[in-house]
Tab-separated table of C-alpha atoms and ligand atoms in Angstrom:
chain	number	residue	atom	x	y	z
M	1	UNK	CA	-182.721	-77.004	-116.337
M	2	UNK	CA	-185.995	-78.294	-115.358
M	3	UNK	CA	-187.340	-80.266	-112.884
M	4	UNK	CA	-190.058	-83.518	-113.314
M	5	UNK	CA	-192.728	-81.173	-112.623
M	6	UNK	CA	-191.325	-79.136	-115.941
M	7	UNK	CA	-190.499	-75.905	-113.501
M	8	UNK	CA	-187.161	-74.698	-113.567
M	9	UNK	CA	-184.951	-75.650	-110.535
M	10	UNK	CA	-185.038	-72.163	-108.986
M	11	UNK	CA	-188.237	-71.836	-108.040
M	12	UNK	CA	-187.276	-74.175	-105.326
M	13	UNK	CA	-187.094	-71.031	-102.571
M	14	UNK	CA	-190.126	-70.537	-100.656
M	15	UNK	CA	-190.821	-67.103	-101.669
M	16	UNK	CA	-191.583	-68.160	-105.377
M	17	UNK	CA	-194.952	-68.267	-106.493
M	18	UNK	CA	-195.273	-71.672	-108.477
M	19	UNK	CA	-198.115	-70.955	-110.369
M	20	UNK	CA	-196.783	-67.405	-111.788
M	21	UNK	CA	-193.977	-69.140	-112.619
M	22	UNK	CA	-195.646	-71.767	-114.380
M	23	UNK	CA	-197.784	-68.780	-116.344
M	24	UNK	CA	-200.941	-70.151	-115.030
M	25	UNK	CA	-202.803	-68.039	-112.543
M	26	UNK	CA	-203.883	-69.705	-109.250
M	27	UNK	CA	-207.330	-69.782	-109.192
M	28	UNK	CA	-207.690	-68.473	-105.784
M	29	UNK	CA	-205.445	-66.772	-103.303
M	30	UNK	CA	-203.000	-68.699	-101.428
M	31	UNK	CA	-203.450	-67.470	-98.068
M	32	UNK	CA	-200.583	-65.894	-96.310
M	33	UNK	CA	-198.832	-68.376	-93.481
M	34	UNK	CA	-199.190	-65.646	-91.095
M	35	UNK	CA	-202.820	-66.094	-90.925
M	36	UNK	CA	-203.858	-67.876	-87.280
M	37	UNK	CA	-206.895	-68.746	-88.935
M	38	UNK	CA	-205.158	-71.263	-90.947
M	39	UNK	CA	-205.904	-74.452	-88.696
M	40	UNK	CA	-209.120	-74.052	-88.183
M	41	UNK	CA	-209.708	-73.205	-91.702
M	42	UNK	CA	-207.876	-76.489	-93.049
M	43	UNK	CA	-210.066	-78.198	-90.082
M	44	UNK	CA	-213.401	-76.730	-91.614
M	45	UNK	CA	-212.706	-77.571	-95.339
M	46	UNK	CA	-211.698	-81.423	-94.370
M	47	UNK	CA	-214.780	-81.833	-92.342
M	48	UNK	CA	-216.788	-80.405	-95.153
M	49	UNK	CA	-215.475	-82.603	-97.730
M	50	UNK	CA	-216.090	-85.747	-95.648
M	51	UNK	CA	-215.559	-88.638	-96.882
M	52	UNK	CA	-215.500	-87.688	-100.564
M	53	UNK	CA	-211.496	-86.664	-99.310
M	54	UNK	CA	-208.966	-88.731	-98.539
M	55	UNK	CA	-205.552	-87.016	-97.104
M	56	UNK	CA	-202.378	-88.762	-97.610
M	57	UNK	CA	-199.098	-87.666	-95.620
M	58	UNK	CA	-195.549	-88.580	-96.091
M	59	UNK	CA	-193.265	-88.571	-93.258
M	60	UNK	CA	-191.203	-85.834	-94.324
M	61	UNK	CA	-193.993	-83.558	-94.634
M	62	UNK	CA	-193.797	-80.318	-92.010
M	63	UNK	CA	-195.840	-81.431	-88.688
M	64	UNK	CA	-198.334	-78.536	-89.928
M	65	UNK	CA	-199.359	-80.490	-92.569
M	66	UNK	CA	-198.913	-84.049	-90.947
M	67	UNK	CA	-201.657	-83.127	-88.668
M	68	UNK	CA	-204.658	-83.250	-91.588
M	69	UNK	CA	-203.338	-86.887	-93.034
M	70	UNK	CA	-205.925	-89.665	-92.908
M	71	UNK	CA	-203.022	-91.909	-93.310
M	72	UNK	CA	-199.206	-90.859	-92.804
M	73	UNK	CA	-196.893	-93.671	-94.269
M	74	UNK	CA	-193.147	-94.024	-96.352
M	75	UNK	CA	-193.718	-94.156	-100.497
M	76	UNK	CA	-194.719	-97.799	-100.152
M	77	UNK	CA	-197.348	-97.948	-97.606
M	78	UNK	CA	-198.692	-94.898	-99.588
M	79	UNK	CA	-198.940	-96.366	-102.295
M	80	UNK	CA	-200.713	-99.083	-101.003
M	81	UNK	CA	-203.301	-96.619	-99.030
M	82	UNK	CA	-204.094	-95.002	-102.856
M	83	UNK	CA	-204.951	-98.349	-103.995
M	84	UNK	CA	-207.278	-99.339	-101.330
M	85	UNK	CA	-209.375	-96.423	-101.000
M	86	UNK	CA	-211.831	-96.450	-104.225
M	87	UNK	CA	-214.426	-94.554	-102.440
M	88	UNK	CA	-212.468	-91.355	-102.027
M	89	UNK	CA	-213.375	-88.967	-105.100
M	90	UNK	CA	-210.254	-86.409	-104.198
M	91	UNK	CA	-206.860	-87.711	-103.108
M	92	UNK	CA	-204.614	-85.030	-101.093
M	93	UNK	CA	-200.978	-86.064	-101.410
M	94	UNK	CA	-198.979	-84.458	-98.828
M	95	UNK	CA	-195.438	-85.538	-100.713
M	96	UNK	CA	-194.055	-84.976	-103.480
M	97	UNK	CA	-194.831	-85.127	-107.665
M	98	UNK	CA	-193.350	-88.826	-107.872
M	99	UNK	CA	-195.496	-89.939	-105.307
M	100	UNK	CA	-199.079	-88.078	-106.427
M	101	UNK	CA	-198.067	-90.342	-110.493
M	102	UNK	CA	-198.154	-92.975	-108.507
M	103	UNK	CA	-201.426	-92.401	-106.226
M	104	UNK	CA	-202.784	-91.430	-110.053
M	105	UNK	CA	-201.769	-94.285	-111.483
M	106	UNK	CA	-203.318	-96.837	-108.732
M	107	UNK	CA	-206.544	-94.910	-108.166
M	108	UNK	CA	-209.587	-95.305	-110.883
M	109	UNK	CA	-210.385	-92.700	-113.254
M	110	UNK	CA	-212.590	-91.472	-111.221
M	111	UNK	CA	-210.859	-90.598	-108.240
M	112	UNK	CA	-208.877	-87.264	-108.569
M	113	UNK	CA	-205.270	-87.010	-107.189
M	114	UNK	CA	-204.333	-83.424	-105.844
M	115	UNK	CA	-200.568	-82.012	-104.994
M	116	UNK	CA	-201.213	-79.075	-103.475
M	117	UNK	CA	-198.079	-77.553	-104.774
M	118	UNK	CA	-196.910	-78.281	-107.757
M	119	UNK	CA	-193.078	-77.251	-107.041
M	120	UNK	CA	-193.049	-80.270	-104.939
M	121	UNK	CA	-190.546	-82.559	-107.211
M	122	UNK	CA	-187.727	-84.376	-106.243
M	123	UNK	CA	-184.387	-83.447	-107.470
M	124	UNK	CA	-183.547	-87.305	-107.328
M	125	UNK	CA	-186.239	-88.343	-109.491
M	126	UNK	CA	-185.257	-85.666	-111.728
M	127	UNK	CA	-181.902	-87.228	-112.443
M	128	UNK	CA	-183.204	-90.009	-114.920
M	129	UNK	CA	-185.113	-88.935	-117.611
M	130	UNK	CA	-186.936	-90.722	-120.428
M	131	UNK	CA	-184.981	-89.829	-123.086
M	132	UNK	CA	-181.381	-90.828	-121.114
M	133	UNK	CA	-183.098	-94.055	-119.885
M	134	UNK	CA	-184.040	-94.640	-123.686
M	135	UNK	CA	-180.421	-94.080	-124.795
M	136	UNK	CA	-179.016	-96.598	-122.044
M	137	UNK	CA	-181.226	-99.007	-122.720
M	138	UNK	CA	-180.216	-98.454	-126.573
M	139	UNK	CA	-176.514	-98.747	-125.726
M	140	UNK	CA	-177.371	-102.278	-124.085
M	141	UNK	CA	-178.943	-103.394	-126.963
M	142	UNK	CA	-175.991	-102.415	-129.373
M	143	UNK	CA	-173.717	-104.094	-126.651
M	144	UNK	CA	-176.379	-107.213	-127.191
M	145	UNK	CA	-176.990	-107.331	-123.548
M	146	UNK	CA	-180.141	-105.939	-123.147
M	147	UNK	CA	-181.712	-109.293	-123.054
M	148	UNK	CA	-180.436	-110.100	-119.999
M	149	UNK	CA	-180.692	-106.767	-118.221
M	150	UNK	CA	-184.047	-106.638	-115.739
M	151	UNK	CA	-184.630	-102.333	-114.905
M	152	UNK	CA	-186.199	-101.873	-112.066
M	153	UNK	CA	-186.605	-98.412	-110.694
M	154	UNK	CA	-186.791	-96.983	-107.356
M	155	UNK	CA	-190.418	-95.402	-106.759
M	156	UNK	CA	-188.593	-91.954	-106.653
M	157	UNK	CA	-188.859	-91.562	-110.321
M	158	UNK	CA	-191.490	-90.544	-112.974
M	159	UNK	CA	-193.962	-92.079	-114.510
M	160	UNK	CA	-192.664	-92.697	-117.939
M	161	UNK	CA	-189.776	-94.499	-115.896
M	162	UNK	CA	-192.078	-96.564	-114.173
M	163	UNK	CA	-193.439	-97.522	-117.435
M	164	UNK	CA	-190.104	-97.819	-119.690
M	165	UNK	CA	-189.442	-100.608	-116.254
M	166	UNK	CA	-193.172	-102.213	-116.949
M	167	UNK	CA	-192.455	-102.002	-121.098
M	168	UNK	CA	-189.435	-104.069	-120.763
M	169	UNK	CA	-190.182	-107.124	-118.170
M	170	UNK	CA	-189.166	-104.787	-114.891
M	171	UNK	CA	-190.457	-103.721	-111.757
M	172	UNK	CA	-190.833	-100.514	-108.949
M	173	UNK	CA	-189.574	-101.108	-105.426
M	174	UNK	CA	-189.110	-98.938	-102.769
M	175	UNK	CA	-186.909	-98.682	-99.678
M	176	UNK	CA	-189.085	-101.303	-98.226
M	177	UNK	CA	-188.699	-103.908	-100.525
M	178	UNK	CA	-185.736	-103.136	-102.306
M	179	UNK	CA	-183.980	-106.571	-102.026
M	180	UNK	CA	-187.263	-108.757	-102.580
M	181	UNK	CA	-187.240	-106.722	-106.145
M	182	UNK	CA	-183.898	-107.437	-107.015
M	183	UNK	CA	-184.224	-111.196	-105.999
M	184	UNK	CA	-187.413	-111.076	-108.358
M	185	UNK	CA	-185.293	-109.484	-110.885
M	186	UNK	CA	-182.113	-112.093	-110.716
M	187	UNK	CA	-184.413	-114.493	-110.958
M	188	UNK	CA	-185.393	-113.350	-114.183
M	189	UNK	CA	-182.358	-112.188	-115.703
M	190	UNK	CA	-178.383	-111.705	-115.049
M	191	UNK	CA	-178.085	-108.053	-114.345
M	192	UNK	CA	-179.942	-105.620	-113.225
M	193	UNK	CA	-180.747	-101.751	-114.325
M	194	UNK	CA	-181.475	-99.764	-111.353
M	195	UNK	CA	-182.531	-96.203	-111.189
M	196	UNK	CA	-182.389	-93.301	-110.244
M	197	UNK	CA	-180.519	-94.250	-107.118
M	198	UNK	CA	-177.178	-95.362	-107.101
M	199	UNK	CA	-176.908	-95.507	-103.041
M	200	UNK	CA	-179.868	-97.583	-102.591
M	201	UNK	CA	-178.763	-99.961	-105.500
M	202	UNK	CA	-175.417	-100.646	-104.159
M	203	UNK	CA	-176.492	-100.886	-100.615
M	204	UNK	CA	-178.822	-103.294	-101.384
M	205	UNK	CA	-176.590	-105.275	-103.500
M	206	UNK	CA	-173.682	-105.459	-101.411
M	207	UNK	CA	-174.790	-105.590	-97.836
M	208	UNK	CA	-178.301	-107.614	-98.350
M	209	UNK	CA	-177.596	-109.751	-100.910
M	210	UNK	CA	-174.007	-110.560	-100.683
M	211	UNK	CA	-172.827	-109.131	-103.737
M	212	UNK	CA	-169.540	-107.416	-104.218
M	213	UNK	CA	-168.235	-103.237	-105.427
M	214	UNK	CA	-166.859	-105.152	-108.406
M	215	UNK	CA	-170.296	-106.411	-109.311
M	216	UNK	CA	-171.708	-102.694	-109.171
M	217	UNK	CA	-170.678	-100.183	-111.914
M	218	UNK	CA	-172.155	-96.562	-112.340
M	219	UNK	CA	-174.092	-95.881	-115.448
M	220	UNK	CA	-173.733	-91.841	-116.122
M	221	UNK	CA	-176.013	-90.478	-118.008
M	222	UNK	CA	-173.792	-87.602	-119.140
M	223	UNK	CA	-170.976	-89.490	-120.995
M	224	UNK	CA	-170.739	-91.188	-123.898
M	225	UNK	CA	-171.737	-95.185	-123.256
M	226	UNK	CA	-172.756	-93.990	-119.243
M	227	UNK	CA	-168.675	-93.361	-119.513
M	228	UNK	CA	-168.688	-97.781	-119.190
M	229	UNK	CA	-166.434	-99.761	-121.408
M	230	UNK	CA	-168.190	-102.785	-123.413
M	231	UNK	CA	-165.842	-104.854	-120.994
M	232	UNK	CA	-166.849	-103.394	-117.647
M	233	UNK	CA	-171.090	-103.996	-118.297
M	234	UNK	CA	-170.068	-107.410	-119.424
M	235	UNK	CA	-169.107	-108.074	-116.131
M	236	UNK	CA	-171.016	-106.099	-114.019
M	237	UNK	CA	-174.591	-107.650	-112.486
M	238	UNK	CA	-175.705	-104.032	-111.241
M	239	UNK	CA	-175.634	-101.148	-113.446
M	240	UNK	CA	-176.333	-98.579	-111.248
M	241	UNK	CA	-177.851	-94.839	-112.599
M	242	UNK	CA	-176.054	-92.038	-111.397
M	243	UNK	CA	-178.669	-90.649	-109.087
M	244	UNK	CA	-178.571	-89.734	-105.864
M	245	UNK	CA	-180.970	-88.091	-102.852
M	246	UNK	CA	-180.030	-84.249	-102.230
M	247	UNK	CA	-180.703	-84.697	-98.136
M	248	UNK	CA	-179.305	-88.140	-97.614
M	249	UNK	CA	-176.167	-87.910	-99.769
M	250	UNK	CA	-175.213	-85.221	-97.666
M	251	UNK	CA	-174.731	-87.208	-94.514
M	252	UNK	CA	-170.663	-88.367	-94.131
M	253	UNK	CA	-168.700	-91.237	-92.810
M	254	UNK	CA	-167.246	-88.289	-90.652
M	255	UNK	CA	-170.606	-87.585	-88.817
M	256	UNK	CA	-171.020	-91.154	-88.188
M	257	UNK	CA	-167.432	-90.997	-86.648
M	258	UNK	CA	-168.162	-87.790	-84.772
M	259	UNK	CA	-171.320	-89.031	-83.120
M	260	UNK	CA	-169.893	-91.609	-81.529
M	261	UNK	CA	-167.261	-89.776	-80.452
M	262	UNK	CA	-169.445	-87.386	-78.727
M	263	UNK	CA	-171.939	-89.893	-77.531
M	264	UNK	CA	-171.124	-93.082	-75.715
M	265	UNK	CA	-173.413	-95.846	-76.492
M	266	UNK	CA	-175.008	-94.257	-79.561
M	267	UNK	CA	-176.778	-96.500	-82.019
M	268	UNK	CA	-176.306	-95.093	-85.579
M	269	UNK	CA	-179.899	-95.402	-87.701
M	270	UNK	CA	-179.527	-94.279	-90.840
M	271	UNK	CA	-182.126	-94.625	-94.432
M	272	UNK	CA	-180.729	-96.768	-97.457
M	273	UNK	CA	-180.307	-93.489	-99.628
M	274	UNK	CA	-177.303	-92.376	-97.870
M	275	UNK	CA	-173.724	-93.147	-99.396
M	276	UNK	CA	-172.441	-96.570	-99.104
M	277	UNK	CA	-169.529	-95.480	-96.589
M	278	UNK	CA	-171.988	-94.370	-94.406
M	279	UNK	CA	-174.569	-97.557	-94.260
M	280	UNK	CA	-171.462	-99.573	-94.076
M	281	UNK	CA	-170.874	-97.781	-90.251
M	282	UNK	CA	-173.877	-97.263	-89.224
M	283	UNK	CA	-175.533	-99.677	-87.015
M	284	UNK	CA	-179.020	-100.176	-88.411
M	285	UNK	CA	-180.621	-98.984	-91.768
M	286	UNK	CA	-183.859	-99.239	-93.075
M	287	UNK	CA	-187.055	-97.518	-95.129
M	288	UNK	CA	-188.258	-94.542	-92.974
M	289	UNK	CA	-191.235	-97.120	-91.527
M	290	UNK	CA	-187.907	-99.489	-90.727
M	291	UNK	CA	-186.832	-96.090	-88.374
M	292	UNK	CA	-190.390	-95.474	-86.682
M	293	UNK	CA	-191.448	-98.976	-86.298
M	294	UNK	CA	-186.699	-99.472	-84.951
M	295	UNK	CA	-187.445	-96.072	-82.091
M	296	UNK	CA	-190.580	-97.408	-81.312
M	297	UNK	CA	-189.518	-100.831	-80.144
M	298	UNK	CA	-185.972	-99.145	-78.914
M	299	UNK	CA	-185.471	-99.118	-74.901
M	300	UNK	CA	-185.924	-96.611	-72.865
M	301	UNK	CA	-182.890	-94.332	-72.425
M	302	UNK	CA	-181.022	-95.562	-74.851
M	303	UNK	CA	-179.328	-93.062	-77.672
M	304	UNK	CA	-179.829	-92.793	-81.886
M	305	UNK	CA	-178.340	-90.079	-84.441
M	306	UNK	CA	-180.809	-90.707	-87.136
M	307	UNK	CA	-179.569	-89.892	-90.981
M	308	UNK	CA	-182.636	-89.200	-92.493
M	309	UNK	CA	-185.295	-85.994	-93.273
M	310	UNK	CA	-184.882	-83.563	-90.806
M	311	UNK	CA	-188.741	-82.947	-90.253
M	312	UNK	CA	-189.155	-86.993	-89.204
M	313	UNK	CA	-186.169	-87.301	-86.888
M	314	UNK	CA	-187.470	-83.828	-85.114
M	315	UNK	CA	-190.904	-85.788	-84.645
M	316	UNK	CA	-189.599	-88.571	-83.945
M	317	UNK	CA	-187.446	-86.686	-80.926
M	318	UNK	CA	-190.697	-85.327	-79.706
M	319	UNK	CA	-192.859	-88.732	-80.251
M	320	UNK	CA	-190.111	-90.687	-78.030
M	321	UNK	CA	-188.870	-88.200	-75.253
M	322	UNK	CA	-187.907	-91.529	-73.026
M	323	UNK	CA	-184.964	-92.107	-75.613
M	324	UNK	CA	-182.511	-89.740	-76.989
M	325	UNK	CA	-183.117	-89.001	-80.472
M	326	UNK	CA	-180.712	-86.965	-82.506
M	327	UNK	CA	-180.051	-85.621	-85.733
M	328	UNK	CA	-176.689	-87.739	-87.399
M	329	UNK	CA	-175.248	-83.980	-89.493
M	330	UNK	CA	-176.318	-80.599	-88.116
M	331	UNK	CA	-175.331	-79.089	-91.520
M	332	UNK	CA	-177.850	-81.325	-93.397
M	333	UNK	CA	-181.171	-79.561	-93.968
M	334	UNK	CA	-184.993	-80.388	-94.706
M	335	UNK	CA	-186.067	-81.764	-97.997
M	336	UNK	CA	-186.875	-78.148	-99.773
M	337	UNK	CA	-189.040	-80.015	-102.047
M	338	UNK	CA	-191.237	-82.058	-99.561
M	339	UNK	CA	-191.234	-78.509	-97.168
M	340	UNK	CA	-193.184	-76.741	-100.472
M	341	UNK	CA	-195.908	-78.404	-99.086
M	342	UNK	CA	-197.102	-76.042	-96.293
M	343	UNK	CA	-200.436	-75.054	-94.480
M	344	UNK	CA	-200.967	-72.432	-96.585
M	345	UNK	CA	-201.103	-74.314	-99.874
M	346	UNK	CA	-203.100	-77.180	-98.198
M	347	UNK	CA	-205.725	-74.966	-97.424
M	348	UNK	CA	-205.852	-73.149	-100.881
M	349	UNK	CA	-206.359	-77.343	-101.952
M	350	UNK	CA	-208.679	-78.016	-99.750
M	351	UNK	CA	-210.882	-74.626	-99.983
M	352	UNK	CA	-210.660	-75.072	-103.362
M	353	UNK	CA	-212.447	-78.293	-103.647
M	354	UNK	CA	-215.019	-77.106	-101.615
M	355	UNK	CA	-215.946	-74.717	-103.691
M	356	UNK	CA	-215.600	-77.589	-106.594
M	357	UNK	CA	-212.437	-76.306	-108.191
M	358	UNK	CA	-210.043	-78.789	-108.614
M	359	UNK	CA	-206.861	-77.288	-108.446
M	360	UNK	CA	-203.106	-79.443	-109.388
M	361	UNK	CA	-204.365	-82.245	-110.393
M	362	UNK	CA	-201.998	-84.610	-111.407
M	363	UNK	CA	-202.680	-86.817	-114.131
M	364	UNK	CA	-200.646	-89.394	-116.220
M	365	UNK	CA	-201.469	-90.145	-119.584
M	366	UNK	CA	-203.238	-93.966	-120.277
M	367	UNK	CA	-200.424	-95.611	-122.050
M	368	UNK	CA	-198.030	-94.273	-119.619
M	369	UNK	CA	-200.551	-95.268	-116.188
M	370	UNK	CA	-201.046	-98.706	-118.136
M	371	UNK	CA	-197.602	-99.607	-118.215
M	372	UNK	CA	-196.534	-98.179	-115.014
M	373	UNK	CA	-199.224	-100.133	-113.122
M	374	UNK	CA	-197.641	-103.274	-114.808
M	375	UNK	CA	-194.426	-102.254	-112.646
M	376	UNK	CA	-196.284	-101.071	-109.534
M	377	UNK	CA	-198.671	-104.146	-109.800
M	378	UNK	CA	-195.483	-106.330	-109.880
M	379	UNK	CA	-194.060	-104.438	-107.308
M	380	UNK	CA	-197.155	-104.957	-104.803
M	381	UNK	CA	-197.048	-109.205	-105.914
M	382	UNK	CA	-193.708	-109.362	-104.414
M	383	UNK	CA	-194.451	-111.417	-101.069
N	401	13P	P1	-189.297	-93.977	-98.244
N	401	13P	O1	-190.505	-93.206	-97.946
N	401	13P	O2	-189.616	-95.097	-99.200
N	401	13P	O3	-188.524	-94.447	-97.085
N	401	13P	O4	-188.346	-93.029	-99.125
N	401	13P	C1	-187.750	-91.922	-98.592
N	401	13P	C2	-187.730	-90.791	-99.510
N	401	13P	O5	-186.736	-90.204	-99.776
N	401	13P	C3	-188.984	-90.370	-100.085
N	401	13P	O6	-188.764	-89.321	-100.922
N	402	SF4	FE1	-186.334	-86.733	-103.291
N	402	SF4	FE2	-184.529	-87.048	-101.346
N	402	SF4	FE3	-186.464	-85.260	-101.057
N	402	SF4	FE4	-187.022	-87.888	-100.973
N	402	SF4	S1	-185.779	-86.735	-99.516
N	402	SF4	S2	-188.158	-86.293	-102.084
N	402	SF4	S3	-185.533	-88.649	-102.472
N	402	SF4	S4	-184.819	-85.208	-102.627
């Protein structure tokens, strides 16, 4: 099995070398994570490259590599930051493959878009691919149903599902702006394809916009007709893809219960990627902006379990020591896809351009970027 990045899932561990893996030899060596030169090295190389570079840092990134971003924001704001920066020639994405397509796609030709590791996927994304989108969207036909079906896909998927979303009248939306896509969606149709991410689908759905489980049904890719009788996609206004997030699926109704069993008073903050059972208890959810901009604001003393990327709630702890920040499950661990991005391989980036090697570049092909932009471009209208 591969992942979106084409690598095979294994090569997840730390210790791997992507590149050998890939059979393409890095251009350079990566330097070891033991070297204490490392800072001032990254330091050097950014100050070198001026403005020409333009570093872009997702939340869950490791605080080692946080600490070089120009601009540190969830997928959407990201997104947005790509777009409005024209006069940066390289583009640094500190986040995953997903996210560099999309910096590609809504930068100019010009500007180049850099993921300093190329093992950085996401196994979500991963979980709808072209050709199983293609054969859904078949099936809907044959049912004679497609016409009224809108897809719309959650950022964290590929390009060519962006664009199978902009090909066929549909949007992107993130965590941000999830329910402002679907209202743009229902006003435009009578159901709704969402992908990859069944959680954030159904939370939407049912807790913003009033909708009920019976409206919801689970398309899976792996069974014959997404394992869906004729009867039940009739019926059903959400057909949700059977995708899910590795980290926040992972949290349980159970931690929520234990929490607040072990602390009095605790508000429960948890990202709209975690199972429906556990939104539905916790107190607030929202985008991972929706949990800075929610501690910020919070009182002093008061007490949150957070249910989202390990690396941002530890931050987050130390950002806000006046309120008592925890993690919501002990057992739940870092993104091992957003933690490929480390010091070591932002430097080997960074050096690298200095020199004037561009090194993982991601690009997306022009028919793919054209109609992809038509769902990102739809996605940024939304007011
Ligand atoms: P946001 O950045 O949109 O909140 O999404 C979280 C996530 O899982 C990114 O991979
Ligand atoms: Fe993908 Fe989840 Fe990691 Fe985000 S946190 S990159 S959705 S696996």
């Amino acid at each position: 099995m591969t992942t979106q990045t084409g690598l095979p899932l294994f090569v997840l561990g730390r210790s791997a070398d992507p590149h050998s893996e890939k059979g393409v030899d890095c251009p350079g060596e990566l330097p070891p994570a033991s070297d204490p030169g490392l800072v001032e090295r990254a330091r050097k190389a950014k100050a070198a490259l001026g403005d020409r570079l333009f570093v872009l840092g997702h939340h869950y990134q490791r605080d080692e590599v946080i600490q070089f971003a120009d601009v540190t924001g969830d997928s959407f704001k990201l997104a947005r930051q790509a777009a409005a920066r024209p006069e940066a020639e390289f583009i640094v994405f500190c986040g995953v493959h997903f996210m560099a397509e999309s910096a590609d796609i809504l930068t100019s030709g010009d500007q180049k878009v850099i993921l300093p590791d190329l093992a950085a996927g996401c196994s979500m994304a991963d979980m709808a691919t072209f050709d199983q989108v293609e054969e859904c969207w078949e099936a809907l036909e044959d049912a004679g149903l497609a016409e009224q079906v809108i897809p719309v896909t959650y950022m964290n998927s590929s390009a060519d599902i962006k664009a199978f979303c902009g090909r066929n009248g549909g949007a992107v939306c993130t965590s941000s702006n999830a329910r402002r896509a679907l209202d743009w969606a229902f006003e435009r149709g009578g159901k709704v394809l969402f992908l990859p991410d069944q959680h954030l689908g159904r939370n939407t759905a049912v807790l913003e916009m009033g909708m009920s489980l019976d409206d919801c049904v689970v398309w899976n890719p792996h069974r014959p007709n997404g394992g869906l009788t004729p009867e039940e996609l009739e019926r059903a206004r959400m057909i949700l893809w059977r995708g899910h997030c590795s980290v926040h699926g992972r949290f349980t109704a159970e931690s929520v219960d234990d929490v607040r069993s072990r602390v009095p008073g605790v508000n429960v903050l948890v990202h709209p990627e975690c199972r429906h059972e556990v939104v539905l208890k916790a107190d607030h959810v929202g985008s991972t902006e929706h949990i800075i901009k929610t501690l910020e604001s919070a009182p002093a003393g008061s007490s949150w379990a957070v249910g989202t990327e390990l690396n941002l709630v530890k931050r987050l702890a130390q950002t806000f020591p006046d309120k008592e920040i925890s993690f919501l499950d002990r057992t739940v661990c870092y993104c091992s896809t957003m933690n490929r991005i480390d010091l070591p391989h932002l430097v080997w980036a960074l050096e690298s351009l200095v020199i004037g090697e561009v090194v993982n570049q991601i690009t997306v092909d022009e028919d793919t970027t054209h109609w992809a932009k038509v769902a990102l471009d739809r996605m940024l209208a939304l007011p």
